[in-house]
Amino acid sequence: MVDLRSDTVTRPVAAMREAMASAEVGDDVYGEDPTVNALEARVAELFGHEAAMFTPSGSMANQICLQLLVPPGEELLCDADAHVVTYEIGAAAALGGISSRTWPAAGADLDPEAVAGMIRPAGYNAVPTRAIAVEQTHNLGGGGVIPLSTLRALRGVADDAGIGLHCDGARIWHAHVADGVPLATYGGLFDTLSVCLSKGLGAPVGSVVVSSRERIQRARVIRKRLGGGMRQAGILAAAGEYALSHHIERLADDHARAARLAEALAPYGIVDAARVVTNIVPLDLTKAPIDGPSLGAAARERGVLVSVVGPRRGRLVTHLDVDDAAIDRAAEVLTGILRGA
């Protein structure tokens, strides 16, 4: 089976399992797990921030960041397809008391001036805007990379308004490899970041919150409140350490394989191959002779798993467990289905 549903389906490689088995551990709630502490220090340094904190999931990491920046009853701005408002089950409102308002989904092609026009200052009996969140790379935007110039402009917008800027950096490693922007440059633009170790990098679990030392102290309280305090978590952190050492630069292989898939499918009018720059191949089936669920079912019967994200939308994601032969097989199956539809 060729599984192209997500880059979260990867399994730890043998050497990663060995690192996990031999990890030195302690009680992380007491701050005494040396492997967790080393991972947090490493990630903070990579992004040029003072501190970082390991969490069980990317959703928890995002929600902690939002609570650090937005008090209950006040407002977050993000795009309509942002993970924090589409795939986190209303957590910002339910757990943080955060009101959210969105701009029309544009993936990585956001307009800082339009975002600036949405900001509400405190007073006038309106909900004040306290933070902006962006996603790098953008999941539902087809793995698009927000240009550095756009992010710098957005930083200026946030500074002018005196509000925070958060990065959902679940796949920021892909942006770093695709556009060559140093991780510390990205880090310097944001007040908070959440970065994922289990999307693309191949760790079995875990994300990291990155921010100032003062915010990370507050973040530890929020993590505990959310049930994220873990004990001998170094077993998991060791997987993250291994991933950072061995699986970042190889993301270029995933990008190349995604481009091959996109080029194979482009003649059928369902992919704009020029816009596939990382590891996500979005499928637009609005003009195709087959809908998303039918394509997904037909591909599964032939041994290829496709993510169906809407009646006429699908997604293919390349990752550590998909080699060149698997890409060839997936292209053969999918083009065969499209030809016969």
Short mmCIF file of C-alpha atoms in Angstrom, two decimals, residues 27-188:
data_model
loop_
_atom_site.label_atom_id
_atom_site.label_comp_id
_atom_site.label_asym_id
_atom_site.label_seq_id
_atom_site.Cartn_x
_atom_site.Cartn_y
_atom_site.Cartn_z
CA ASP A 27 10.57 13.46 35.37
CA ASP A 28 9.80 16.25 32.94
CA VAL A 29 7.05 17.78 35.09
CA TYR A 30 9.84 18.49 37.58
CA GLY A 31 12.02 19.72 34.70
CA GLU A 32 14.40 16.81 35.27
CA ASP A 33 14.35 14.93 31.98
CA PRO A 34 17.76 15.65 30.40
CA THR A 35 16.73 14.51 26.92
CA VAL A 36 13.66 16.76 26.91
CA ASN A 37 15.73 19.66 28.21
CA ALA A 38 18.32 19.14 25.47
CA LEU A 39 15.65 19.03 22.76
CA GLU A 40 14.01 22.21 24.02
CA ALA A 41 17.33 24.06 24.17
CA ARG A 42 18.24 22.88 20.68
CA VAL A 43 14.97 23.98 19.11
CA ALA A 44 15.04 27.35 20.87
CA GLU A 45 18.55 27.95 19.52
CA LEU A 46 17.58 26.88 15.99
CA PHE A 47 14.88 29.55 15.91
CA GLY A 48 16.86 32.21 17.76
CA HIS A 49 14.55 32.34 20.78
CA GLU A 50 15.25 32.18 24.49
CA ALA A 51 13.30 29.04 25.34
CA ALA A 52 11.11 26.22 24.11
CA MET A 53 8.76 23.56 25.50
CA PHE A 54 7.99 20.02 24.30
CA THR A 55 4.30 19.11 23.88
CA PRO A 56 2.48 15.91 22.91
CA SER A 57 0.83 17.38 19.81
CA GLY A 58 0.81 20.23 17.34
CA SER A 59 -2.74 21.18 18.26
CA MET A 60 -1.77 21.55 21.91
CA ALA A 61 1.30 23.57 20.92
CA ASN A 62 -0.80 25.92 18.78
CA GLN A 63 -3.43 26.40 21.45
CA ILE A 64 -0.83 27.14 24.11
CA CYS A 65 0.68 29.79 21.82
CA LEU A 66 -2.70 31.38 21.18
CA GLN A 67 -3.45 31.54 24.90
CA LEU A 68 -0.09 33.19 25.47
CA LEU A 69 -0.98 35.97 23.03
CA VAL A 70 -4.76 36.40 23.28
CA PRO A 71 -6.63 36.87 26.58
CA PRO A 72 -10.09 35.25 26.95
CA GLY A 73 -12.80 37.19 25.15
CA GLU A 74 -10.38 38.90 22.78
CA GLU A 75 -9.55 38.25 19.17
CA LEU A 76 -7.27 36.25 16.89
CA LEU A 77 -7.04 36.93 13.15
CA CYS A 78 -6.12 34.13 10.74
CA ASP A 79 -7.14 32.82 7.33
CA ALA A 80 -10.29 30.77 6.81
CA ASP A 81 -8.33 27.59 6.02
CA ALA A 82 -5.90 27.90 8.94
CA HIS A 83 -5.31 24.72 10.92
CA VAL A 84 -6.01 26.54 14.19
CA VAL A 85 -9.64 27.18 13.14
CA THR A 86 -10.33 24.20 10.87
CA TYR A 87 -8.66 21.14 12.41
CA GLU A 88 -8.38 21.89 16.12
CA ILE A 89 -12.03 21.24 17.00
CA GLY A 90 -12.84 24.78 18.16
CA ALA A 91 -10.17 24.63 20.87
CA ALA A 92 -9.36 28.34 20.76
CA ALA A 93 -12.94 29.18 21.75
CA ALA A 94 -13.67 26.15 23.92
CA LEU A 95 -10.44 26.13 25.93
CA GLY A 96 -9.01 29.63 25.58
CA GLY A 97 -12.16 31.73 25.35
CA ILE A 98 -10.66 33.25 22.23
CA SER A 99 -12.77 34.91 19.56
CA SER A 100 -11.48 34.40 16.02
CA ARG A 101 -12.09 36.24 12.77
CA THR A 102 -10.77 35.13 9.39
CA TRP A 103 -9.77 36.60 6.09
CA PRO A 104 -10.73 34.71 2.88
CA ALA A 105 -8.58 31.64 2.33
CA ALA A 106 -5.62 32.46 0.11
CA GLY A 107 -3.05 29.89 1.21
CA ALA A 108 0.43 31.34 1.10
CA ASP A 109 -0.72 34.32 -1.00
CA LEU A 110 -1.96 36.46 1.89
CA ASP A 111 -2.13 40.26 1.67
CA PRO A 112 -0.62 42.06 4.71
CA GLU A 113 -2.49 45.28 3.88
CA ALA A 114 -5.81 43.45 3.90
CA VAL A 115 -4.93 41.89 7.25
CA ALA A 116 -3.99 45.32 8.63
CA GLY A 117 -7.41 46.61 7.62
CA MET A 118 -9.10 43.95 9.76
CA ILE A 119 -7.40 44.86 13.05
CA ARG A 120 -9.72 46.26 15.71
CA PRO A 121 -8.16 48.43 18.42
CA ALA A 122 -9.29 48.22 22.01
CA GLY A 123 -12.30 50.34 22.96
CA TYR A 124 -15.53 51.29 21.20
CA ASN A 125 -17.25 48.22 22.71
CA ALA A 126 -15.65 46.03 20.04
CA VAL A 127 -13.63 42.85 20.52
CA PRO A 128 -9.98 43.98 20.33
CA THR A 129 -7.56 42.14 18.08
CA ARG A 130 -4.62 40.74 20.06
CA ALA A 131 -2.78 38.50 17.59
CA ILE A 132 -2.42 37.29 14.02
CA ALA A 133 -1.67 33.67 13.15
CA VAL A 134 -0.19 32.34 9.91
CA GLU A 135 0.71 28.85 8.74
CA GLN A 136 4.12 27.99 7.23
CA THR A 137 3.92 25.93 5.07
CA HIS A 138 0.20 26.16 4.43
CA ASN A 139 -1.56 22.79 4.57
CA LEU A 140 -4.81 23.49 2.74
CA GLY A 141 -2.91 25.96 0.59
CA GLY A 142 -1.13 23.03 -1.03
CA GLY A 143 2.08 23.24 0.97
CA GLY A 144 2.67 26.78 -0.22
CA VAL A 145 5.49 28.81 1.30
CA ILE A 146 4.66 32.33 2.48
CA PRO A 147 7.41 34.58 1.06
CA LEU A 148 9.82 36.12 3.54
CA SER A 149 8.91 39.60 2.29
CA THR A 150 5.25 38.95 3.12
CA LEU A 151 6.09 37.73 6.61
CA ARG A 152 8.27 40.79 7.22
CA ALA A 153 5.42 43.04 6.11
CA LEU A 154 3.07 41.18 8.42
CA ARG A 155 5.53 41.63 11.29
CA GLY A 156 5.39 45.35 10.61
CA VAL A 157 1.60 45.28 10.68
CA ALA A 158 1.63 43.52 14.05
CA ASP A 159 4.21 45.92 15.46
CA ASP A 160 2.28 48.98 14.30
CA ALA A 161 -0.86 47.65 15.98
CA GLY A 162 0.92 46.47 19.12
CA ILE A 163 -0.32 42.90 18.74
CA GLY A 164 1.29 39.46 18.63
CA LEU A 165 2.24 37.29 15.66
CA HIS A 166 2.08 33.49 15.84
CA CYS A 167 3.42 30.94 13.37
CA ASP A 168 1.84 27.52 13.06
CA GLY A 169 5.10 26.07 11.83
CA ALA A 170 4.06 22.43 11.68
CA ARG A 171 5.89 22.13 8.36
CA ILE A 172 8.26 25.10 8.66
CA TRP A 173 11.15 22.70 8.06
CA HIS A 174 9.82 22.27 4.50
CA ALA A 175 9.78 26.04 3.98
CA HIS A 176 13.36 26.25 5.23
CA VAL A 177 14.53 23.57 2.78
CA ALA A 178 12.45 24.87 -0.14
CA ASP A 179 13.37 28.56 0.05
CA GLY A 180 16.65 28.49 1.98
CA VAL A 181 15.52 30.95 4.65
CA PRO A 182 17.37 30.18 7.91
CA LEU A 183 15.20 28.91 10.75
CA ALA A 184 16.51 31.72 12.97
CA THR A 185 15.31 34.27 10.42
CA TYR A 186 11.84 32.79 10.60
CA GLY A 187 12.02 32.67 14.37
CA GLY A 188 12.93 36.33 14.60
#
